[in-house]
PDB file of C-alpha atoms in Angstrom:
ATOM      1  CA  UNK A   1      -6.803  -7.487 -11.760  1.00 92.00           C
ATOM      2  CA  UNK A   2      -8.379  -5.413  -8.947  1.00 98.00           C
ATOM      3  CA  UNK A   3      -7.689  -2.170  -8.151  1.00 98.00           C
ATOM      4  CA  UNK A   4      -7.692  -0.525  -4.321  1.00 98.00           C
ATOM      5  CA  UNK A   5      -7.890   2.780  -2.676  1.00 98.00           C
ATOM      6  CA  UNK A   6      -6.909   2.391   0.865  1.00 98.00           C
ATOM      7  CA  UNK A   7      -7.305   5.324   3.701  1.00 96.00           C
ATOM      8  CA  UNK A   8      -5.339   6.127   6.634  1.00 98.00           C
ATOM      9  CA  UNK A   9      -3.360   3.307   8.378  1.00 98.00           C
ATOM     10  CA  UNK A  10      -1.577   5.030  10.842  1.00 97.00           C
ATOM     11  CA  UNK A  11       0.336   1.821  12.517  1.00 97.00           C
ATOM     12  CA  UNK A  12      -2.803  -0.885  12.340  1.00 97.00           C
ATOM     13  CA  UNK A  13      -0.970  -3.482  10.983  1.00 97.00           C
ATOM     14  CA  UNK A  14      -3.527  -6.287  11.945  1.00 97.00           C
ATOM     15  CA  UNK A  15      -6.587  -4.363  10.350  1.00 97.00           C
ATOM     16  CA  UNK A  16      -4.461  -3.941   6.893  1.00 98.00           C
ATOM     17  CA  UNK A  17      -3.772  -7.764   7.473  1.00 98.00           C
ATOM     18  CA  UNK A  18      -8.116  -8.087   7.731  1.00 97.00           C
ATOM     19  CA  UNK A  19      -8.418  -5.847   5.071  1.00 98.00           C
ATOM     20  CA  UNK A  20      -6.297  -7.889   2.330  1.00 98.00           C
ATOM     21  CA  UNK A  21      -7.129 -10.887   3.143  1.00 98.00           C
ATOM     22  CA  UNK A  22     -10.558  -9.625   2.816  1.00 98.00           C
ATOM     23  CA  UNK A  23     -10.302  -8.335  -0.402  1.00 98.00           C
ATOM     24  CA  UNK A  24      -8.341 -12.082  -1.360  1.00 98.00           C
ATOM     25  CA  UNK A  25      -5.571  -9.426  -2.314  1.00 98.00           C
ATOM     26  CA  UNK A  26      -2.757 -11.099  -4.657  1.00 98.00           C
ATOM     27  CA  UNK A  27       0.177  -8.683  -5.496  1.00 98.00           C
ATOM     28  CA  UNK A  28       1.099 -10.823  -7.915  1.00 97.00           C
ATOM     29  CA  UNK A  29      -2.638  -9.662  -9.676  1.00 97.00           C
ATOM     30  CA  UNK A  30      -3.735  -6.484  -7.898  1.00 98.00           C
ATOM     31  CA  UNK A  31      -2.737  -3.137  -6.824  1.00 98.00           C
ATOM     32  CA  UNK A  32      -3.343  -1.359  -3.933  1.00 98.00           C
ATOM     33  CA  UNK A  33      -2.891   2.566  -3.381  1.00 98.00           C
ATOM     34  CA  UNK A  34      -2.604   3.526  -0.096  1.00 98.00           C
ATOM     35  CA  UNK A  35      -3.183   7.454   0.864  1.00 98.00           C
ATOM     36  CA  UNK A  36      -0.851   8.532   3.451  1.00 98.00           C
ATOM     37  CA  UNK A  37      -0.396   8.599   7.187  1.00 98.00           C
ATOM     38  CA  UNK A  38       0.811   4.899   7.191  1.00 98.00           C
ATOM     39  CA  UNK A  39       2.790   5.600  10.503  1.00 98.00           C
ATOM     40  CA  UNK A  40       1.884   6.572  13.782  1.00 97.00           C
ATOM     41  CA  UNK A  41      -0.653   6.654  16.772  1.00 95.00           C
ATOM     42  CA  UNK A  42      -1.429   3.047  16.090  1.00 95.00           C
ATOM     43  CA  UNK A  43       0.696   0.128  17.688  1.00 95.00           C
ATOM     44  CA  UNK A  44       2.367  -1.310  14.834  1.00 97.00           C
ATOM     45  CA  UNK A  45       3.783   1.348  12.625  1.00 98.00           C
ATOM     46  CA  UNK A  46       7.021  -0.955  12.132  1.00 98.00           C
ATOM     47  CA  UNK A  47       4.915  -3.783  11.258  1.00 98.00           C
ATOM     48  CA  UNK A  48       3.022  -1.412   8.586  1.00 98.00           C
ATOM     49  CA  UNK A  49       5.851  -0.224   6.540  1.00 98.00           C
ATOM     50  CA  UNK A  50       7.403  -4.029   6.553  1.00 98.00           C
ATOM     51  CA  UNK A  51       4.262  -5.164   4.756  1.00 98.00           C
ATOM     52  CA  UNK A  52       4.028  -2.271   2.444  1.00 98.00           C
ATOM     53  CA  UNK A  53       7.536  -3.146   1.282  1.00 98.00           C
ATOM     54  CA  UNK A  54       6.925  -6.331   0.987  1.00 98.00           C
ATOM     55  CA  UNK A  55       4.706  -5.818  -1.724  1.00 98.00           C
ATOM     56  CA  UNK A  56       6.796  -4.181  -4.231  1.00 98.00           C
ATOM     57  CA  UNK A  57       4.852  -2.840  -6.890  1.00 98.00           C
ATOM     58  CA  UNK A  58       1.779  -3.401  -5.817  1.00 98.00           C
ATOM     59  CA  UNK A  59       1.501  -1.066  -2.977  1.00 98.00           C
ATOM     60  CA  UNK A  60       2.003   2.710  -4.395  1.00 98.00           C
ATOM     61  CA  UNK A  61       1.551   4.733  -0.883  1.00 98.00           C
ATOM     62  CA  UNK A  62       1.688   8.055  -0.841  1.00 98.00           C
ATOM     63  CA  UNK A  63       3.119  10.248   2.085  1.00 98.00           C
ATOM     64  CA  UNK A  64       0.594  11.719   4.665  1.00 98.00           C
ATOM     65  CA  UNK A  65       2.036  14.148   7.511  1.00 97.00           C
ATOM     66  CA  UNK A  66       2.666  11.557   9.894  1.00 97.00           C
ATOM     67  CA  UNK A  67       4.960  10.227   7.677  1.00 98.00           C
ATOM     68  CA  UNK A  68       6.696  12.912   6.960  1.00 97.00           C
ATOM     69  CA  UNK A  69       7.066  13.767  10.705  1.00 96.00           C
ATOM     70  CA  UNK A  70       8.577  10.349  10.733  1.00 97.00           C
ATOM     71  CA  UNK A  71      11.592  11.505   8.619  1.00 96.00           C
ATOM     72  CA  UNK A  72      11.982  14.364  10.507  1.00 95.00           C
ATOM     73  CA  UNK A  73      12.285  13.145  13.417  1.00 95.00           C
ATOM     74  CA  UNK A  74      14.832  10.343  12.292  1.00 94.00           C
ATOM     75  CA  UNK A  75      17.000  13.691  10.960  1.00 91.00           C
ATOM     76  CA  UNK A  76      16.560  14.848  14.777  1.00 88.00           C
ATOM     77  CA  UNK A  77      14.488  17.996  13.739  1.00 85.00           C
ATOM     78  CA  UNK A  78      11.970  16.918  15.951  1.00 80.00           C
ATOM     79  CA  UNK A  79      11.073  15.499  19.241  1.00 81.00           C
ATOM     80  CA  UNK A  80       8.565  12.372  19.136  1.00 81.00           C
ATOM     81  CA  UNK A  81       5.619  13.959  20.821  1.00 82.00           C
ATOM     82  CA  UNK A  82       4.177  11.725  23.771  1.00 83.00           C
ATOM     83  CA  UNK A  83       1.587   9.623  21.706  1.00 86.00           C
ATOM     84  CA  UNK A  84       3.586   8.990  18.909  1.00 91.00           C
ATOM     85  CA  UNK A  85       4.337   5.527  18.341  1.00 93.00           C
ATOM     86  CA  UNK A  86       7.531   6.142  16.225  1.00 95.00           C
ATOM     87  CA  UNK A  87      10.646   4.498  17.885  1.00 95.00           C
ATOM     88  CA  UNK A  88      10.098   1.192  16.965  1.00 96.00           C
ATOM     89  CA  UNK A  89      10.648   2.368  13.571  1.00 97.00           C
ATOM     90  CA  UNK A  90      13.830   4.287  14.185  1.00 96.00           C
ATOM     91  CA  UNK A  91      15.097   1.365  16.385  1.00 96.00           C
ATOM     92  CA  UNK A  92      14.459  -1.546  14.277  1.00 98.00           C
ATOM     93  CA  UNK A  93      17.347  -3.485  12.571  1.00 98.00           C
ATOM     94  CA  UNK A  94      15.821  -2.797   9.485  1.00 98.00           C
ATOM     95  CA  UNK A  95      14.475   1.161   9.840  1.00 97.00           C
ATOM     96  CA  UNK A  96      17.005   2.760   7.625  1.00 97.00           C
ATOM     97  CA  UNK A  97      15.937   0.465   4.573  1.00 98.00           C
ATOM     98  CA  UNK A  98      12.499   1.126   5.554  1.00 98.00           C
ATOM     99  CA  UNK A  99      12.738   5.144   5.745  1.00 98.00           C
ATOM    100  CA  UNK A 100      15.034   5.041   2.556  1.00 97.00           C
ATOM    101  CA  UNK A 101      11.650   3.228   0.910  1.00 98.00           C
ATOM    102  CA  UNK A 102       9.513   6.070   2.841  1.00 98.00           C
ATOM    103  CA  UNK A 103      11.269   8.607   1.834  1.00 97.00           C
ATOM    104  CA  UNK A 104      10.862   7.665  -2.301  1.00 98.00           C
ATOM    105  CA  UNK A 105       6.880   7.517  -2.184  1.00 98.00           C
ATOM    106  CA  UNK A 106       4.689   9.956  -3.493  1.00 98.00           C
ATOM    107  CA  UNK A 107       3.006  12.654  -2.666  1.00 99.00           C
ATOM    108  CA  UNK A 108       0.080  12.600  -5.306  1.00 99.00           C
ATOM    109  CA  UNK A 109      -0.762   9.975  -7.815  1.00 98.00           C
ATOM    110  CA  UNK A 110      -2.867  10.589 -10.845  1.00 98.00           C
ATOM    111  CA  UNK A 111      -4.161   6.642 -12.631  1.00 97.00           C
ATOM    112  CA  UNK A 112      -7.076   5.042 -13.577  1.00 96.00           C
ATOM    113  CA  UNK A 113      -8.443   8.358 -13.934  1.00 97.00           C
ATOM    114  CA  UNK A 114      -8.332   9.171 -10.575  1.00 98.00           C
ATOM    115  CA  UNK A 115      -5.870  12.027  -8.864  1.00 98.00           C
ATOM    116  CA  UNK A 116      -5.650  10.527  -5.096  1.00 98.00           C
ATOM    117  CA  UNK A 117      -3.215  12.751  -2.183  1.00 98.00           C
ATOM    118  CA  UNK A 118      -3.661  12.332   1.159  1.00 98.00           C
ATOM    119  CA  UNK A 119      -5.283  15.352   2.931  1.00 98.00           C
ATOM    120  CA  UNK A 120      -6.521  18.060  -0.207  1.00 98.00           C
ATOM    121  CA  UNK A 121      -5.685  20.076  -3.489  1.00 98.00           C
ATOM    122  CA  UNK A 122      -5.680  23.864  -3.580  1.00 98.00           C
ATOM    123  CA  UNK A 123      -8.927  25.290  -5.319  1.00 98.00           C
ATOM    124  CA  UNK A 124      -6.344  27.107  -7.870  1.00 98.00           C
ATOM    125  CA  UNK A 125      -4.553  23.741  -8.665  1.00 98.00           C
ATOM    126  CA  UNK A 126      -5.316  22.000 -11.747  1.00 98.00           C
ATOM    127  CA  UNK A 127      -4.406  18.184 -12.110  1.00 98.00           C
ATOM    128  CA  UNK A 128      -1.676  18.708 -14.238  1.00 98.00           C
ATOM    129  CA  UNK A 129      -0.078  21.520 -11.615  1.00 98.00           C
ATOM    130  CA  UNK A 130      -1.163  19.319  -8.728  1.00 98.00           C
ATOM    131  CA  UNK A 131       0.982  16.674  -9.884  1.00 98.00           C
ATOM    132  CA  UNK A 132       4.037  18.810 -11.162  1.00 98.00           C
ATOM    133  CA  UNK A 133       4.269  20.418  -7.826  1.00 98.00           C
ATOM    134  CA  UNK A 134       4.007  17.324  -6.262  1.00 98.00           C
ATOM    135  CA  UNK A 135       6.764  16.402  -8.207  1.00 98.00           C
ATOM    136  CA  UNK A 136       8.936  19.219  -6.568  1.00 98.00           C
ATOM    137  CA  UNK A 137       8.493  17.844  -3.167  1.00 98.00           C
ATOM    138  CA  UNK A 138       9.539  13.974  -4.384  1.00 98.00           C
ATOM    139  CA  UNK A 139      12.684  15.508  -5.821  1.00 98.00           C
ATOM    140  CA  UNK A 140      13.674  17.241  -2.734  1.00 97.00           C
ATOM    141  CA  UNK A 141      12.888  14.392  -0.415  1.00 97.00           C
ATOM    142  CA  UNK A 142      15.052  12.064  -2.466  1.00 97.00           C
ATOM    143  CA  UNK A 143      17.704  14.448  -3.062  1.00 95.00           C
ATOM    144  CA  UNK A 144      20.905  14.638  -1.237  1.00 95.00           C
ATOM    145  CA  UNK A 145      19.825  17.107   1.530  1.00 94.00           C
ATOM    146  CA  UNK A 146      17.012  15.329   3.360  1.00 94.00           C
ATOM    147  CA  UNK A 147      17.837  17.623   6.492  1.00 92.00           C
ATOM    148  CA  UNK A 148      17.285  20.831   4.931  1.00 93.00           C
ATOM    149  CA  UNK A 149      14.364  20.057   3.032  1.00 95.00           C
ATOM    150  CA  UNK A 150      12.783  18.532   6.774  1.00 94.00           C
ATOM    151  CA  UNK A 151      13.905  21.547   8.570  1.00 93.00           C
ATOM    152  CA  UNK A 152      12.224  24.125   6.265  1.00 95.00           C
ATOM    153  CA  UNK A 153       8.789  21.487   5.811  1.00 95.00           C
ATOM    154  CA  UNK A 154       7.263  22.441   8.965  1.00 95.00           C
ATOM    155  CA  UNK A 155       5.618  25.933   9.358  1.00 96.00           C
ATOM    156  CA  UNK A 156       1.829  27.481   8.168  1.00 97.00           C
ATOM    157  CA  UNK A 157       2.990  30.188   6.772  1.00 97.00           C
ATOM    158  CA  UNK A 158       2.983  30.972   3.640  1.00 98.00           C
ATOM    159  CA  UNK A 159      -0.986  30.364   4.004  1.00 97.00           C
ATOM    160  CA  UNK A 160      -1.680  30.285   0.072  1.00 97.00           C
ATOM    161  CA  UNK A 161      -0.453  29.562  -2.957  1.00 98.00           C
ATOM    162  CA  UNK A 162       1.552  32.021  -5.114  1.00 97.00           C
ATOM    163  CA  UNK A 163       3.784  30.733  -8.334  1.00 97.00           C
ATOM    164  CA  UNK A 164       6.486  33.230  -7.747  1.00 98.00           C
ATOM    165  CA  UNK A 165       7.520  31.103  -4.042  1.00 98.00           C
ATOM    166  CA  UNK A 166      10.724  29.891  -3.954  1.00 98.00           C
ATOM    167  CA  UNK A 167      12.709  27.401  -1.704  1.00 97.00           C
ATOM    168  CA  UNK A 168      11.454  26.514   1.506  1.00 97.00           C
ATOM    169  CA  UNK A 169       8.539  28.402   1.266  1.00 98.00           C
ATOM    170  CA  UNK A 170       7.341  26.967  -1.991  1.00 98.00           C
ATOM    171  CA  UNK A 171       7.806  23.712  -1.036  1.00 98.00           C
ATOM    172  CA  UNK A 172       6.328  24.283   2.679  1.00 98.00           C
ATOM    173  CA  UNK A 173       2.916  25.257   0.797  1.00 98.00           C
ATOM    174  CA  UNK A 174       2.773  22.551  -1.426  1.00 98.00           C
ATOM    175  CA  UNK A 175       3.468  19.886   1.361  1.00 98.00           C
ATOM    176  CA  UNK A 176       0.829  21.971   3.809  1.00 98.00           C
ATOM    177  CA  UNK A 177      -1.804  21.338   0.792  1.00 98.00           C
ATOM    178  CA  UNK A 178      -1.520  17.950  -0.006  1.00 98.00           C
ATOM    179  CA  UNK A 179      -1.050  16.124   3.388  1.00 98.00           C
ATOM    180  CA  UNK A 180      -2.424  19.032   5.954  1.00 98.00           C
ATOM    181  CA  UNK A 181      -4.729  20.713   4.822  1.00 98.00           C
ATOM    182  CA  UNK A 182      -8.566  20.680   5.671  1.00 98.00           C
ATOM    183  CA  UNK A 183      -9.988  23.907   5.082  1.00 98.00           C
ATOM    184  CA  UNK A 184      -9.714  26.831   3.180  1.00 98.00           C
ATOM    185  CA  UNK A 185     -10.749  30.457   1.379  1.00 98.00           C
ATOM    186  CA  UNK A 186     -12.319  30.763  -1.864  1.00 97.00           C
ATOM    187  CA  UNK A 187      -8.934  32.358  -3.015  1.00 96.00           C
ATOM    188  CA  UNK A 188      -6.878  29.545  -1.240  1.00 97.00           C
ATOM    189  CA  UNK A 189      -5.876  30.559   2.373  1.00 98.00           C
ATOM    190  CA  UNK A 190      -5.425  27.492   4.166  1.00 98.00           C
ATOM    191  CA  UNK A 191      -6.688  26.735   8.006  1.00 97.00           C
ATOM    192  CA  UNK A 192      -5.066  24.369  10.158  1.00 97.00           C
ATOM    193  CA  UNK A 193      -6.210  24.206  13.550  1.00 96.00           C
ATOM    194  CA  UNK A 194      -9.525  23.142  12.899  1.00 96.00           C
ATOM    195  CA  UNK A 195      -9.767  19.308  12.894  1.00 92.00           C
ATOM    196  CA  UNK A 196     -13.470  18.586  13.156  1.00 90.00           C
ATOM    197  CA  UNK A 197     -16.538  18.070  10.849  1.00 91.00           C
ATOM    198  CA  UNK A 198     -17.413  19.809   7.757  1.00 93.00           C
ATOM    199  CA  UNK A 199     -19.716  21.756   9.788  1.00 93.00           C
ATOM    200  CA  UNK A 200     -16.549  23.469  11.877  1.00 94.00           C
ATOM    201  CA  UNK A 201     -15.454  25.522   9.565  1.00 96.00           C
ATOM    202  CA  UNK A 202     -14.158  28.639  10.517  1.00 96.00           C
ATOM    203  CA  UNK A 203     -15.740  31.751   9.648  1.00 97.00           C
ATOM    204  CA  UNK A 204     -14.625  32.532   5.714  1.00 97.00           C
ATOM    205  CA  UNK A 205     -13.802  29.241   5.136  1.00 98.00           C
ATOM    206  CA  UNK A 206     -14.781  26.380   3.237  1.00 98.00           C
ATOM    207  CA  UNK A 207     -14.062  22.342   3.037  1.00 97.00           C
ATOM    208  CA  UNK A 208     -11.204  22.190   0.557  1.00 98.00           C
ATOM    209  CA  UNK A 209     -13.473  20.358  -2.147  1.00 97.00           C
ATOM    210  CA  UNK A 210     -16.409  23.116  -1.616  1.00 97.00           C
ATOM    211  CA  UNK A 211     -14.828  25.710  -2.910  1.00 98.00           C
ATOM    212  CA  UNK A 212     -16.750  26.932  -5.668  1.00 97.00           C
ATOM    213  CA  UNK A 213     -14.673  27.091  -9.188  1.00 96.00           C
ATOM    214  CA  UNK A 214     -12.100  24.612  -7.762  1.00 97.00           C
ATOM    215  CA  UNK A 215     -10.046  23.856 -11.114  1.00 98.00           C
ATOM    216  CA  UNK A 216     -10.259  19.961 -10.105  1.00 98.00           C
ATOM    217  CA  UNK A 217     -14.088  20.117  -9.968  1.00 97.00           C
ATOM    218  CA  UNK A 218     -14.051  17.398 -12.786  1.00 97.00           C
ATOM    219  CA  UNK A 219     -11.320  15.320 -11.952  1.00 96.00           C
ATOM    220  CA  UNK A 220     -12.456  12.451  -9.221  1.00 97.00           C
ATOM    221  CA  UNK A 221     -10.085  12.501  -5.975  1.00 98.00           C
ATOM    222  CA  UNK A 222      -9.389   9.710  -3.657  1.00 98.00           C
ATOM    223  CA  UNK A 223      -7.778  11.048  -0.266  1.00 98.00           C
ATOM    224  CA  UNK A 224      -7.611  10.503   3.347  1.00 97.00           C
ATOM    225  CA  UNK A 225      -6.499  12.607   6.679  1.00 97.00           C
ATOM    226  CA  UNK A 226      -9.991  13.808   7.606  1.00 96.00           C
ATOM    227  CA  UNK A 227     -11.224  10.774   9.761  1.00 93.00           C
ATOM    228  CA  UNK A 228     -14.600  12.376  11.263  1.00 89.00           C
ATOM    229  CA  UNK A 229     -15.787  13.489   7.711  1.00 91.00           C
ATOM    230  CA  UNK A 230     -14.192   9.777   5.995  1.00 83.00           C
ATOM    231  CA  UNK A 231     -16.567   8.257   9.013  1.00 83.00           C
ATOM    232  CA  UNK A 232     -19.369   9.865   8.087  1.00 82.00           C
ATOM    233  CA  UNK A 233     -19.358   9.105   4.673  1.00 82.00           C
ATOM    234  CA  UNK A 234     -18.363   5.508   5.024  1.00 78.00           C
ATOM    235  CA  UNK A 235     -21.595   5.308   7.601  1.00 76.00           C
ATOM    236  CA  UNK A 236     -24.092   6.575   5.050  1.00 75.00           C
ATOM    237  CA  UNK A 237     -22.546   4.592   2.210  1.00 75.00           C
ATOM    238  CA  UNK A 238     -22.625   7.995   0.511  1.00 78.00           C
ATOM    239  CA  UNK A 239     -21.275   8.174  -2.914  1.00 87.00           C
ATOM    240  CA  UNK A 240     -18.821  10.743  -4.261  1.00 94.00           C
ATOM    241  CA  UNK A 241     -18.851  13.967  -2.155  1.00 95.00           C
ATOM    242  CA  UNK A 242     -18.214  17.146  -4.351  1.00 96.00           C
ATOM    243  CA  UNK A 243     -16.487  14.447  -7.014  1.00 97.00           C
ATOM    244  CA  UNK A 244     -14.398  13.365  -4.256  1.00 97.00           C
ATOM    245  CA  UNK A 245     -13.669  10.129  -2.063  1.00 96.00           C
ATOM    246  CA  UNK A 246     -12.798  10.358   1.792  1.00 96.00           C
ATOM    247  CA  UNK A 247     -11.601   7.580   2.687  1.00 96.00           C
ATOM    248  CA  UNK A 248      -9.598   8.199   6.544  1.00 96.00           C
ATOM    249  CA  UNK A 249     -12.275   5.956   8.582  1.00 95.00           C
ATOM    250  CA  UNK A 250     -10.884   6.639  11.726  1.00 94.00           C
ATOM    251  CA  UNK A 251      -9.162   3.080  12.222  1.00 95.00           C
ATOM    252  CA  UNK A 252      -6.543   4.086  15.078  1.00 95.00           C
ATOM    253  CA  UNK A 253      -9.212   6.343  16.848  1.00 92.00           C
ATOM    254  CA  UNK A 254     -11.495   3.211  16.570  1.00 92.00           C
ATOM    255  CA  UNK A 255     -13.088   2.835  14.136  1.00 93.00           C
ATOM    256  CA  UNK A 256     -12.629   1.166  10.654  1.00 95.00           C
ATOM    257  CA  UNK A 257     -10.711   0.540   7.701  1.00 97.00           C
ATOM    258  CA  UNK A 258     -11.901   1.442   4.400  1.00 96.00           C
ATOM    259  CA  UNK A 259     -11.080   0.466   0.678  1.00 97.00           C
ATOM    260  CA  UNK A 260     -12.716   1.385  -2.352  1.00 96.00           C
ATOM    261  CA  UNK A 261     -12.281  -1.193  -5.077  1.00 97.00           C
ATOM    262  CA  UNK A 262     -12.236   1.414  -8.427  1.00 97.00           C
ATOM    263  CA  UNK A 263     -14.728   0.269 -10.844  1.00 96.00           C
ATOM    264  CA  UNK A 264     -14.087   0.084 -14.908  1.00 93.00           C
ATOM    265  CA  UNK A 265     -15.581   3.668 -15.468  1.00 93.00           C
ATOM    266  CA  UNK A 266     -13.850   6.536 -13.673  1.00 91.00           C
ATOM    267  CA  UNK A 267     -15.958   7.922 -10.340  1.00 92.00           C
ATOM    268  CA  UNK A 268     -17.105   4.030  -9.628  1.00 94.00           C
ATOM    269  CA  UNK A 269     -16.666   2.319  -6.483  1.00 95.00           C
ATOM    270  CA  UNK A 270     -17.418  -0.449  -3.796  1.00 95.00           C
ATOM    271  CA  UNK A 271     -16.695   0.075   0.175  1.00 95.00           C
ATOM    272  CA  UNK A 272     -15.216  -2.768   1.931  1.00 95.00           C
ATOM    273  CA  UNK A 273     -14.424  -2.270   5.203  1.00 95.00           C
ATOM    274  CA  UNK A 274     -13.219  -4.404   8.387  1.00 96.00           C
ATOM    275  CA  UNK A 275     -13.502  -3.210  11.876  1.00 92.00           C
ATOM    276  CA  UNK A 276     -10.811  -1.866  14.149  1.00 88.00           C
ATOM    277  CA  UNK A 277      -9.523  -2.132  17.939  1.00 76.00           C
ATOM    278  CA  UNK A 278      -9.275   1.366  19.270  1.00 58.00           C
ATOM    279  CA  UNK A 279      -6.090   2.332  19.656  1.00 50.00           C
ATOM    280  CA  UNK A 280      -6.505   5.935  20.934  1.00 48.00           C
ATOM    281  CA  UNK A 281      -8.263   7.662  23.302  1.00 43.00           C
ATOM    282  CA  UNK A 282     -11.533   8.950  22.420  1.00 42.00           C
ATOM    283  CA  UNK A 283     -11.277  12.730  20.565  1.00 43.00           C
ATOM    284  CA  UNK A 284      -7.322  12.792  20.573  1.00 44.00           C
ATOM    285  CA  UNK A 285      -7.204  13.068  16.806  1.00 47.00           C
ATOM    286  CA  UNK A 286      -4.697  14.245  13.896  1.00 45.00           C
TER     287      UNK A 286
END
């Protein structure tokens, strides 16, 4: 039995083809975990999600913001913006099964020893927190009023986390954290216009994972959504970076597809990776 981390997909079907048959992937033996943003930008989001499904079990994906933009624009909340590769999805014979499996994924995962989310975890978030709010957002998205939990999702404010937020609010932060969020403060304000490398950060603020006394400090994390630092890393075949693994390699802006095969001791890790057709223009990134 192997065990995978996969990064950000965003529609590139034929590299996650490459990839598994790479990695001589057998659902029937092995697992896969893939970290969010498996729609969009690329040119085969449909063809994505129909091999995720396929593979029952074996595939645990979590949801990245692309994905949930996907559900919101299939409730009509939003417009598909003009390089989003989305209506494929929404017109296919089969897109309402598909969306109904979107919208019961995950939004953090904690096995093997590993907590993986797609974009970050608030410096004031434990594991255990981490994955009960987490929990909060799954409930709502698989409750019985998709619409109104879409139509309160989108929004940066409230910038930080505060255990009294309620509602729409509470649940906007949590879902800005775990599939938006880049940067921050030492006391958890989050930053969201700033896309670029570690270096970029905005005056006062810090990579998510730098922030010193950050209660997961100890706890190894697995995430994507930050393709120029995931890049880097993947370049330098760095190790872990704070006790975390970036794993968005920029495969729809060009460049490749990563997965980390999770060794027997917790923190361990190989890099396979397979190339990938750009599908973007150069710097248009999300």
């Amino acid at each position: 039995m192997a065990l995978y981390c996969i990064g950000d997909l965003q529609g590139c079907n034929d590299a996650l083809q490459r990839l598994l048959h790479k990695l001589d992937f057998s659902p029937s033996r092995d697992t896969v975990y893939v970290l969010g943003d498996l729609v969009n930008r690329g040119p085969d989001s449909l063809g994505v999600l129909r091999s995720l499904h396929a593979l029952g079990d074996a595939a645990q994906c979590l949801l990245g913001n692309h994905d949930l933009n996907l559900l919101g624009v299939r409730q009509g909340l939003r417009k598909p913006h003009r390089r989003d590769t989305l209506q494929q999805v929404l017109d296919a014979p089969d897109g309402e099964t598909l969306l109904d499996w979107l919208r019961h994924r995950r939004m953090a995962i904690f096995e093997h020893g590993w907590l993986m989310v797609h974009a970050g975890v608030l410096p004031q978030w434990s594991t255990a927190q981490t994955m009960a709010l987490a929990g909060e957002v799954e409930q709502a998205l698989r409750g019985t009023d998709l619409a109104g939990f879409s139509s309160g999702m989108y929004g940066n404010t409230p910038e930080r986390w505060d255990d009294t937020l309620a509602g729409a609010e509470r649940l906007r932060v949590i879902v800005n954290a775990l599939t938006r969020m880049r940067f921050c403060t030492p006391d958890g304000v989050m930053e969201f216009a700033t896309t670029g490398s570690v270096q970029t950060a905005p005056p006062g603020y810090l990579p998510w994972f730098e922030v010193p006394g950050r209660q997961t400090a100890g706890q190894p994390v697995a995430f994507g959504h930050w393709s120029t630092l995931g890049a880097d890393r993947v370049a330098a075949q760095a190790g872990l970076l704070c006790n975390t693994l970036p794993l968005d390699t920029g495969c729809v802006w060009g460049g490749c597809l990563t997965a980390a095969r999770l060794g027997a001791t917790t923190g361990q890790f190989e890099l396979i990776t397979v190339s990938c057709e750009q599908s973007q223009q150069p710097g248009k990134k999300a």
